[in-house]
Coordinates of C-alpha atoms (C1' of nucleotides) in Angstrom, one line a residue:
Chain Q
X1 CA -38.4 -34.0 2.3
X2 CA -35.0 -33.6 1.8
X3 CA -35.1 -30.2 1.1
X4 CA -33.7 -26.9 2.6
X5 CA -36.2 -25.6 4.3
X6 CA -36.1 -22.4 1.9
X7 CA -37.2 -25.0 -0.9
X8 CA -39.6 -26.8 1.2
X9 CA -41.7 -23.3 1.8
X10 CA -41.4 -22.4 -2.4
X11 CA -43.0 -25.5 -3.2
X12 CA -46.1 -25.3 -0.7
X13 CA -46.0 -21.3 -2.2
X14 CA -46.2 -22.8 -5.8
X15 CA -48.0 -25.6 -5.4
X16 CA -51.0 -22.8 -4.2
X17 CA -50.7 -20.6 -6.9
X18 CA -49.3 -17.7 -4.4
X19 CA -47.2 -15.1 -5.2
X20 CA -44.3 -14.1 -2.8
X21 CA -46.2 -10.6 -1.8
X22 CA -49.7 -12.9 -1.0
X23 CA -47.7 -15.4 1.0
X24 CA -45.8 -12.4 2.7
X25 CA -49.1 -11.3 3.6
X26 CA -50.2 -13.5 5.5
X27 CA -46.8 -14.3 7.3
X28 CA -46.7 -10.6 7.8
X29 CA -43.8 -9.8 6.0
X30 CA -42.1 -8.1 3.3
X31 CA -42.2 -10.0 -0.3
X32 CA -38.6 -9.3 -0.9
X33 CA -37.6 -10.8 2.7
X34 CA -39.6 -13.5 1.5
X35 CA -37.8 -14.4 -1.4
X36 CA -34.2 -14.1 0.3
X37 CA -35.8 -16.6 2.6
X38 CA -36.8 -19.3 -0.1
X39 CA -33.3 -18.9 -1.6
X40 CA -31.6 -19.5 1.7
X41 CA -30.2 -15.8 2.4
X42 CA -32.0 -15.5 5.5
X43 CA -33.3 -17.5 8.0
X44 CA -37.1 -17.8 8.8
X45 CA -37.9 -17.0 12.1
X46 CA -39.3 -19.5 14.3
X47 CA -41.8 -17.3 15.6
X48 CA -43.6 -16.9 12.9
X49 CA -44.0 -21.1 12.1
X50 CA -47.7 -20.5 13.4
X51 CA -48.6 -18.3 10.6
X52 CA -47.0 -20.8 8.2
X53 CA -48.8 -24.1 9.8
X54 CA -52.3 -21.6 9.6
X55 CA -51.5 -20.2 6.0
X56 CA -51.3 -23.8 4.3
X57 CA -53.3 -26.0 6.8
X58 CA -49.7 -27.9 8.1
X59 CA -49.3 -29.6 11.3
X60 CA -47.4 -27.7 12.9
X61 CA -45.2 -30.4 14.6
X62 CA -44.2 -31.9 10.8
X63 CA -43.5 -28.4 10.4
X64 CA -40.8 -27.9 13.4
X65 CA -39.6 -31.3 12.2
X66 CA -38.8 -29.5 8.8
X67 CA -37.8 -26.5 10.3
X68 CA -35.1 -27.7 13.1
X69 CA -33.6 -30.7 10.8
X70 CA -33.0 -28.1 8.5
X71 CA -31.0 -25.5 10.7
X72 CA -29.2 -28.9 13.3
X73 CA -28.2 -29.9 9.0
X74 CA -26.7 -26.3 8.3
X75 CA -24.8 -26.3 11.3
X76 CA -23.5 -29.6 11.0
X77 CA -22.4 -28.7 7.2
X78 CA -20.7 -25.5 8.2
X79 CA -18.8 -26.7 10.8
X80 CA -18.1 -30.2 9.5
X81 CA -19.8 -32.6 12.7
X82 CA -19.7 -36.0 12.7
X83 CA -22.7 -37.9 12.4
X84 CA -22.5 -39.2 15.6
X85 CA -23.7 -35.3 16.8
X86 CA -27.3 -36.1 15.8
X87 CA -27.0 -39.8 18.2
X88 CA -25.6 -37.4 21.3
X89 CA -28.5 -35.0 21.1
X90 CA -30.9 -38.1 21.1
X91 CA -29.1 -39.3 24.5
X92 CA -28.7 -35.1 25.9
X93 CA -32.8 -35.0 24.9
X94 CA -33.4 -37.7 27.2
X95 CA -30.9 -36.1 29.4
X96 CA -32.7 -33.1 30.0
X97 CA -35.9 -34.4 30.1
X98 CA -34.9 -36.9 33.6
X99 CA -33.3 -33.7 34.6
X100 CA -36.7 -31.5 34.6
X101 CA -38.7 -34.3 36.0
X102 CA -36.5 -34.6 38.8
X103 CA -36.9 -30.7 39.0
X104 CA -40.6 -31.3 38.9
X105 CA -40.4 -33.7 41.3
X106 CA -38.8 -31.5 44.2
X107 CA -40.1 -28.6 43.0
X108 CA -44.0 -29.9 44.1
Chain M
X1 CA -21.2 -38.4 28.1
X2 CA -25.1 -37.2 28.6
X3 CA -24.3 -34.4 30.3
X4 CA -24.7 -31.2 29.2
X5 CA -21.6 -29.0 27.7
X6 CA -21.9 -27.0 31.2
X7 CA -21.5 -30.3 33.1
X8 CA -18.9 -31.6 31.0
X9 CA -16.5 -28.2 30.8
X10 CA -17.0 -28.6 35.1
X11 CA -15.5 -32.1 35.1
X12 CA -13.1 -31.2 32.7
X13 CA -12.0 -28.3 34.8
X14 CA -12.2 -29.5 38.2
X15 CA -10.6 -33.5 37.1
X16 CA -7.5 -31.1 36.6
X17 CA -8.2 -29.0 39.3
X18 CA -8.7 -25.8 38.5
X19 CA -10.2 -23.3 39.2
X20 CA -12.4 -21.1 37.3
X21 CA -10.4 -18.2 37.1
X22 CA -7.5 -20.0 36.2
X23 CA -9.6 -21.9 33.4
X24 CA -10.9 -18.5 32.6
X25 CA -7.9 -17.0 32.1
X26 CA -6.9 -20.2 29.2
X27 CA -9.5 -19.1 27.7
X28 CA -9.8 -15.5 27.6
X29 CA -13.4 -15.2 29.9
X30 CA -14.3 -13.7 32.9
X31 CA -14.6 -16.1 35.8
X32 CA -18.1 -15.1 36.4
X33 CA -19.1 -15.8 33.0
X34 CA -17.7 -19.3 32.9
X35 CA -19.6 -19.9 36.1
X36 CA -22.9 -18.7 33.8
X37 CA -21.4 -20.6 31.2
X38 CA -20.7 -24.0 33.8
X39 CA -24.6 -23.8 35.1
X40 CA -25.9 -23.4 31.9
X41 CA -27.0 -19.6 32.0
X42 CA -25.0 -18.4 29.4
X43 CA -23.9 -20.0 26.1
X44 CA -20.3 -21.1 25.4
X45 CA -19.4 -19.7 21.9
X46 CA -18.4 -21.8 19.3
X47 CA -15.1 -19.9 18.4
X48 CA -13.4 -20.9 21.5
X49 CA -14.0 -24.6 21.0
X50 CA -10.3 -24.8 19.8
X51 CA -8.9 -23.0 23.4
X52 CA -10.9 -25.2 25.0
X53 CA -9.3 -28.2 23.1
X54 CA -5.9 -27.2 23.9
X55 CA -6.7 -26.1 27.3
X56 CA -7.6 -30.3 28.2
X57 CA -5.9 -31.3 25.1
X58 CA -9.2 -32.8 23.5
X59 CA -9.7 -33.7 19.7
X60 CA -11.5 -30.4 18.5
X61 CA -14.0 -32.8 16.9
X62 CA -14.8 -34.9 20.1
X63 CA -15.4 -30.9 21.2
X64 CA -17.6 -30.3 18.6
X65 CA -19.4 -33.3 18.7
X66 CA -20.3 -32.6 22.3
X67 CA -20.9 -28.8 22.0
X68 CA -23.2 -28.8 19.1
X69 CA -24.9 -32.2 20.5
X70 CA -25.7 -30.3 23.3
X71 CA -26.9 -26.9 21.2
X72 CA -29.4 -29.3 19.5
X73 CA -30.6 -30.6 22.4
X74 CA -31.5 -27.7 24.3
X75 CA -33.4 -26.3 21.3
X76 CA -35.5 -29.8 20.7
X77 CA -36.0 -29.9 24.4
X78 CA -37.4 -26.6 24.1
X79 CA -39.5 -26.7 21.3
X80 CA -40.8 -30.1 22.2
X81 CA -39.3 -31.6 18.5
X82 CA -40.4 -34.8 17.5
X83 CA -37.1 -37.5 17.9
X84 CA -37.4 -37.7 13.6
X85 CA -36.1 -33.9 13.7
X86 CA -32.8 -35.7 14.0
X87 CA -33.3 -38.8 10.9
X88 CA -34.8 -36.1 8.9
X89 CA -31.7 -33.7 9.8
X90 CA -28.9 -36.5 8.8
X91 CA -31.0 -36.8 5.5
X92 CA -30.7 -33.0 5.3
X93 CA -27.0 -33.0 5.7
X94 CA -26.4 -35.3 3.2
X95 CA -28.6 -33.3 0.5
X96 CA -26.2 -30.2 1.2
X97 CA -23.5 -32.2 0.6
X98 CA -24.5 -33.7 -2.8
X99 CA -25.3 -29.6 -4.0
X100 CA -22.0 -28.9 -2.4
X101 CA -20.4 -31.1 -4.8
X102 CA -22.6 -30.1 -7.5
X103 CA -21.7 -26.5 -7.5
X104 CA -18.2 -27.4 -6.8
X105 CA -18.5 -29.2 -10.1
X106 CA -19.8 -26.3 -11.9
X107 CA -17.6 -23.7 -10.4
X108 CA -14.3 -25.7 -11.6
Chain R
dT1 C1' -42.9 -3.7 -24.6
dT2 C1' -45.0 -3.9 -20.6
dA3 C1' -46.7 -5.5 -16.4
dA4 C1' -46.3 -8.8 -12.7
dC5 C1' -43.1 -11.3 -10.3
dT6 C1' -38.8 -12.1 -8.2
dT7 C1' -34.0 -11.0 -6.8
dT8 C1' -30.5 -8.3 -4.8
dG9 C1' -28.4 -4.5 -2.2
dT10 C1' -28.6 -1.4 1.5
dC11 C1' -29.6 0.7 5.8
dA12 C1' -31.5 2.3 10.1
dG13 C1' -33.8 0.4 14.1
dT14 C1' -33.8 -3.1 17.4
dA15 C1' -32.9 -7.2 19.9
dG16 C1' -29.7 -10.2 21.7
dT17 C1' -24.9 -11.4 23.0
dC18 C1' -20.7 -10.5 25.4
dG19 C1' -17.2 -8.7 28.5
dA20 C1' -16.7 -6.5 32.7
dC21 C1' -17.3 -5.3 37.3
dA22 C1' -19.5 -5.4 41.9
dA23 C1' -21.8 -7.6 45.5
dG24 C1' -23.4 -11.6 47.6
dT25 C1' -23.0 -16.7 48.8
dT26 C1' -20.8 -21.0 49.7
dT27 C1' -17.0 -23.8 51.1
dA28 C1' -13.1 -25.4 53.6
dA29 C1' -9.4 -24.7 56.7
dT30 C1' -8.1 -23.0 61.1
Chain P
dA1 C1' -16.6 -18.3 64.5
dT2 C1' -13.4 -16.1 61.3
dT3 C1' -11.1 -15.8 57.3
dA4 C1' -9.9 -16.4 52.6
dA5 C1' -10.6 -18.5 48.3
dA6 C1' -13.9 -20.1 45.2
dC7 C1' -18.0 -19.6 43.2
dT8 C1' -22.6 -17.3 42.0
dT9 C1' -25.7 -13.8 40.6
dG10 C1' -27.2 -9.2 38.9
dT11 C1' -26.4 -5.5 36.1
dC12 C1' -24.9 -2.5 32.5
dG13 C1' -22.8 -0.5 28.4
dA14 C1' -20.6 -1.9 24.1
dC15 C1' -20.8 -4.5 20.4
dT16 C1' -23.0 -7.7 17.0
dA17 C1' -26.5 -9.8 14.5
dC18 C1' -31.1 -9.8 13.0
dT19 C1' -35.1 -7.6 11.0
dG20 C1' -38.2 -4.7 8.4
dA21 C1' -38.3 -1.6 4.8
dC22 C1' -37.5 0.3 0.5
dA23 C1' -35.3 1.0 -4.0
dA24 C1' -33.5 -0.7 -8.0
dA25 C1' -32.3 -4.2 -11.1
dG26 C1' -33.3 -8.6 -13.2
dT27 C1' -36.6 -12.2 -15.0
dT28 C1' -40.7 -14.1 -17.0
dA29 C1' -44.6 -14.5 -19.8
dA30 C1' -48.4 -12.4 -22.3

DNA sequence: TTAACTTTGTCAGTAGTCGACAAGTTTAAT
DNA sequence: ATTAAACTTGTCGACTACTGACAAAGTTAA
């Protein structure tokens, strides 16, 4: 799994026997798109990680694992973050979670 | 430091006590957008990170650390991401770097 | 060679971001 | 209570980036 995930969506493509127009198919969108996808020139939208879960039977939470590691990792590349980024987000996740339960809280 | 960047470009500001127009001003923004930007209704963009480093004189990567922290954050408290996002996204990073010197190794 | 598959370039349409301004609210001092 | 400064919120046009679509070129394998 440590792929781009570009790479990661070629394989499960391969591995089925599909070519770029079937898969685009059935993520509704152009085979050419597709392939600038799997090849990193575009991103994948994460709208359409539902039709990628239903087209090849994923979870879909392993698959927004796969999918967000992969764009929090280009970020950090391009702009050269420390590693101590991804150990700040963990803290700010908790962060925001108190903060919407207190939200909750006064809200009802 | 589990603030959000909004929170912690507030402190910043008002420990040195200024106001937001004046802060806005350093930094080339309306004053009304860096109130968005302070309560979290608008983003901060990444290409004034280094004003906003010599604005407070901060290490531009303490900035970064805590800007793109905070980027990833929002977007895993928002997606609901499993906390492995991040292990498999430092795993990620250092895949790109080991191509990144691979094709650096071709190129020259 | 030819047919299927893939890659690359381009472009118009669209969606989202940003700066700017106006109007409204809060805060603090008098 | 009045005033002024500070802050918040809503809106809008301009600008930018993303997306879908298509054409054309390149690759692969029979």
């Amino acid at each position: 799994m440590k792929t781009t995930f570009g790479e990661y969506i070629r394989k499960l493509r391969t591995d089925k026997g599909l070519t770029l127009t079937e898969l685009a198919a059935l993520l509704k969108l152009d085979s050419a798109n597709l392939s600038k996808i799997e090849n990193g020139k575009r991103e994948f939208n994460e709208k359409r990680l539902d039709k990628l879960a239903t087209a090849f039977e994923l979870d879909l939470n392993k698959l927004k694992t796969e999918y967000f590691s992969d764009q929090f990792a280009k970020k950090m590349f391009e702009f050269n973050c420390s590693s101590e980024t991804l150990i700040i987000a963990e803290e700010k996740i908790n962060y925001l979670k108190s903060i919407n339960v207190k939200q909750s809280e006064i809200k009802f």
